[in-house]
XYZ file of C-alpha atoms in Angstrom:
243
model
C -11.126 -61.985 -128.606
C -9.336 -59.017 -130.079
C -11.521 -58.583 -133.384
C -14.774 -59.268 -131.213
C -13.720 -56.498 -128.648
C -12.272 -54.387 -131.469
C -15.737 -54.714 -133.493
C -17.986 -53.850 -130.507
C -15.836 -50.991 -129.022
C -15.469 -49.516 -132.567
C -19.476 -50.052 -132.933
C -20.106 -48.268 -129.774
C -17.371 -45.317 -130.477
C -19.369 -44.360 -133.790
C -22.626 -44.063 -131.592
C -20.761 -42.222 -129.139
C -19.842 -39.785 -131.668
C -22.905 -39.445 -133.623
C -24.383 -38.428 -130.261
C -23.445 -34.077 -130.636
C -25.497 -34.381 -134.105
C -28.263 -36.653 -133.332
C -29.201 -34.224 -130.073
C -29.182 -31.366 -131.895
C -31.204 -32.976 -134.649
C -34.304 -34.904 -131.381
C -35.387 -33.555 -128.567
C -35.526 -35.936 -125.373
C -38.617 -36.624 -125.764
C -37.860 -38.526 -129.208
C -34.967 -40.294 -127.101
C -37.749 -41.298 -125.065
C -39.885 -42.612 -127.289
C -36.535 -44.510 -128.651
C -35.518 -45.813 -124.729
C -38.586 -47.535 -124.100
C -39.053 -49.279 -127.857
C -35.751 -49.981 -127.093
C -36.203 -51.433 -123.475
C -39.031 -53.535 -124.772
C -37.494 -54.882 -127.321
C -34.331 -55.958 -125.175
C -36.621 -57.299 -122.438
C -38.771 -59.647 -125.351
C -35.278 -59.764 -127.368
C -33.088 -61.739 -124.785
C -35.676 -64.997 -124.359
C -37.196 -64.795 -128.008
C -35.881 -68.295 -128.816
C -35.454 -69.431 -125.050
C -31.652 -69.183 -125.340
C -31.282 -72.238 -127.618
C -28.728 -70.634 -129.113
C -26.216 -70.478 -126.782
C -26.164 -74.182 -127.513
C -25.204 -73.677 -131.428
C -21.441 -73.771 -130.985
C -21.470 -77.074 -128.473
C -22.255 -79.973 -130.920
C -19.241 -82.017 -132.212
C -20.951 -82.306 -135.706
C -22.836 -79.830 -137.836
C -26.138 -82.080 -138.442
C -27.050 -81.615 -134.410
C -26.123 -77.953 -134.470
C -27.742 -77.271 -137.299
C -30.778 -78.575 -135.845
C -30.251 -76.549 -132.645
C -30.053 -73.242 -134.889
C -33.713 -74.000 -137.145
C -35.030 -75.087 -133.576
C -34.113 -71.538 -132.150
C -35.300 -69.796 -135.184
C -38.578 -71.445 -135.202
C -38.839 -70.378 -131.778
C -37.657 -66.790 -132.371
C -40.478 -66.847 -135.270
C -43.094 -68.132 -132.438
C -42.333 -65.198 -130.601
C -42.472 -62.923 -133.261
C -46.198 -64.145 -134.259
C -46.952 -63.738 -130.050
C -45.873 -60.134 -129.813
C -47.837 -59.430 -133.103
C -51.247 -60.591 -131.393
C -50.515 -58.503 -128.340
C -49.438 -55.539 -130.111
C -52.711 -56.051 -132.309
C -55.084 -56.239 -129.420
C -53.000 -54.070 -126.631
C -51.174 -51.638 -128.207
C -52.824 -48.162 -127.173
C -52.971 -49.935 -123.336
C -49.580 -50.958 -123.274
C -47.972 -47.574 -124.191
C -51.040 -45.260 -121.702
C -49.622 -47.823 -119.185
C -45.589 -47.035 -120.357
C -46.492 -42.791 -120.340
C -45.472 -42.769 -123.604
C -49.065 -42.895 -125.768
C -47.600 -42.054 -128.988
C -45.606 -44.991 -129.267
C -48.888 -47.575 -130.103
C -48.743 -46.188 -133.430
C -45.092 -47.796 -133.716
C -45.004 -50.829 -131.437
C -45.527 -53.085 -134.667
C -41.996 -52.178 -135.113
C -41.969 -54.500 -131.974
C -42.135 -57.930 -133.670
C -40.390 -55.985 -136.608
C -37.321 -55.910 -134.265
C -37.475 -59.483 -132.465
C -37.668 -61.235 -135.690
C -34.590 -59.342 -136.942
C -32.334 -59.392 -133.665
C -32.986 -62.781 -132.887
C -32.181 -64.323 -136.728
C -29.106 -61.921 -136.013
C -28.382 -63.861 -132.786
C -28.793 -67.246 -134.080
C -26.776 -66.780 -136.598
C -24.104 -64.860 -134.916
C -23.612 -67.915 -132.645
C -23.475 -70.054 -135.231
C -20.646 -67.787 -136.578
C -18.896 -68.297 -133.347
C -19.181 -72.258 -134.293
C -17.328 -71.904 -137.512
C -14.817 -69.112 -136.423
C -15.807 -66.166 -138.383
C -14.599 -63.967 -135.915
C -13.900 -60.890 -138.098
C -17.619 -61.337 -139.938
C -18.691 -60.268 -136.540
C -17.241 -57.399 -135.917
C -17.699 -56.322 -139.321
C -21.339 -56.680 -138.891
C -21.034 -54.809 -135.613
C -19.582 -51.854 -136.903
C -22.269 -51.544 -140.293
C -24.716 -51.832 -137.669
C -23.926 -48.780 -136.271
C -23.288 -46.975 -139.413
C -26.507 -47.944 -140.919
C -28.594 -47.123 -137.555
C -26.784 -43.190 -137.314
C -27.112 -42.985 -140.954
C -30.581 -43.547 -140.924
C -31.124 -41.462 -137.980
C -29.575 -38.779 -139.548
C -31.286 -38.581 -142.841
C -34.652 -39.032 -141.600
C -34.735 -36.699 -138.577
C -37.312 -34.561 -140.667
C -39.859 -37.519 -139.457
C -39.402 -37.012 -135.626
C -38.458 -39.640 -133.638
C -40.015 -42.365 -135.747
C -36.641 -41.924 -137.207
C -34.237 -42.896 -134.201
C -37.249 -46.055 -134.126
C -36.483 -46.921 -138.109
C -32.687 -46.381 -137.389
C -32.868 -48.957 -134.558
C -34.955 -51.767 -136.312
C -33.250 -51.342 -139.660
C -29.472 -51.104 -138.352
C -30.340 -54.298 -136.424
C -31.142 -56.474 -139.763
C -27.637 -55.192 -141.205
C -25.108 -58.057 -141.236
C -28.050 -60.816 -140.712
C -27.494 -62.132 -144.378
C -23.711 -61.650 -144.498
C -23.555 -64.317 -141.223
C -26.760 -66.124 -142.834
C -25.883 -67.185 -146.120
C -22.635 -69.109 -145.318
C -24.729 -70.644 -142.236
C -27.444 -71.913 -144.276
C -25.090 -72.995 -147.325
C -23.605 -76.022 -144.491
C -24.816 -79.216 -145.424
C -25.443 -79.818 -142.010
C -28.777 -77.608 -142.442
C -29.919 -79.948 -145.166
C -29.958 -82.840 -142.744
C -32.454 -80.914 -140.279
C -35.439 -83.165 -139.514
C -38.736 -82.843 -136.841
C -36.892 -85.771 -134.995
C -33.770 -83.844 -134.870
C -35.644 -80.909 -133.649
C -36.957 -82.803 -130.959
C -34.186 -84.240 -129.586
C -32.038 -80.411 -129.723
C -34.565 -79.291 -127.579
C -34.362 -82.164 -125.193
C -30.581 -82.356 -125.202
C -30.285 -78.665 -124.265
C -33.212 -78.002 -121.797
C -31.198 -76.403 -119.570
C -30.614 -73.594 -121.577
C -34.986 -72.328 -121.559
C -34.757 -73.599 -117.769
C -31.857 -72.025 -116.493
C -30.813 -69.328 -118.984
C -33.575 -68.103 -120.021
C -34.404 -66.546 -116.611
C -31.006 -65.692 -115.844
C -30.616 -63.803 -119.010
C -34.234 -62.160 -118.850
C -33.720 -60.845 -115.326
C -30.423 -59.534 -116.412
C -31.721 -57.559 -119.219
C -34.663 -56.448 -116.985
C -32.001 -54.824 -113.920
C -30.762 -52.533 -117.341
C -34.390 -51.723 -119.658
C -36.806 -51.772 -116.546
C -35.457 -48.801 -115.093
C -35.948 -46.841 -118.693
C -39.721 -48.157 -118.269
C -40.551 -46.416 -114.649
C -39.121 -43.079 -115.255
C -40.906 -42.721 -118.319
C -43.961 -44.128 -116.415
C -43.416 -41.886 -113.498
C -42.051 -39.056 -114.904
C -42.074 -38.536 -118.335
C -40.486 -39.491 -121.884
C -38.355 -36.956 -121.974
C -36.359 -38.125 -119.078
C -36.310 -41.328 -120.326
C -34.979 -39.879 -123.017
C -31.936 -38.374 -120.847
C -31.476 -41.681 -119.050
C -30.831 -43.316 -122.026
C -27.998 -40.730 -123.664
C -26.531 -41.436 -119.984
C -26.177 -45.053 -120.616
């Protein structure tokens, strides 16, 4: 509990003090523009594989949760290919409806973002499984020093930048809890049968969690969403430097 705690708090200190420099480098309405990407992607983020992988670490043998974890990542890639066809057809609607219109020239960073934070979920769990405790945290804390390093080099861009910071820092740490995930043997035993029956097993997890967890995120990111729709970005923008 320790090194998890340790990782996150030491994730969110570096953010925390990156803040004086990245405020003097974006205006609020660049936070903005960051808060409701961000919102969006937390709201999709949270149900992308319909919580299946919660059920990773429960399984007493590695064949059944390995199936679990290639069920929730086929799932998490589902919902990547769903946001792409909205963001193809509805972009420019979707961010006139958000007050923030020049965010439909990024909001392909959308499915960018779910694909990457939800193989970075599935395998996080799956590090819980085998104990890898201080690979977590680790991965927390280059998270955040990839995401502010980013953000810093590339303020010349605008607030693009605080967007590439976000969807790159996220994909930091995926492989380093990937590759000893996928090296199991237990993933080598995953069949369409297997899949099948994960998904029946643990159907209380899309039932029940997934609604749970979706309305939770939504009492945090929805508020971001109105007062830039009501008000502006740039307040958004304020909102979010307050969380």
């Amino acid at each position: 509990v320790s090194v998890l705690v340790g990782g996150t708090a030491g994730a969110q200190v570096l953010t925390i003090l990156a803040a004086p420099l990245l405020t003097r480098l974006y205006g609020p309405e660049d936070f903005g523009l960051l808060a409701v990407y961000a919102s969006l992607l937390a709201l999709i983020g949270v149900i992308s594989s319909l919580r299946y992988e919660l059920a990773i670490p429960l399984p007493q043998d590695d064949v059944e949760a390995a199936n679990v974890a290639v069920l929730s990542l086929l799932l998490v890639g589902v919902s990547t290919l769903l946001i792409c066809v909205v963001v193809l057809l509805l972009s420019q609607p979707i961010a006139d409806l958000l007050g923030v219109p020049t965010l439909a020239g990024y909001l392909w960073l959308l499915p960018v973002g779910v694909l990457l934070s939800g193989m970075y979920n599935v395998f996080n769990y799956w590090s819980v499984r085998t104990k890898r405790f201080s690979t977590i945290a680790g991965t927390k804390l280059r998270q955040a020093l990839a995401t502010i390093a980013i953000q810093l080099a590339a303020f010349k861009l605008g607030g693009i930048a605080l967007l590439f910071g976000q969807v790159a820092g996220q994909s930091v740490g995926t492989a380093s809890l990937g590759r000893p995930a996928l090296v199991n043997p237990g993933f080598r035993e995953v069949t369409w049968r297997g899949l099948w029956e994960a998904a029946v097993r643990y159907w209380r997890f899309p039932i029940f969690s997934t609604w749970g967890g979706f309305l939770n995120s939504a009492g945090a990111q929805i508020p971001v969403l109105f007062l830039a729709s009501f008000f502006s970005p740039s307040v958004a923008g304020l909102y979010l430097l307050t969380q």
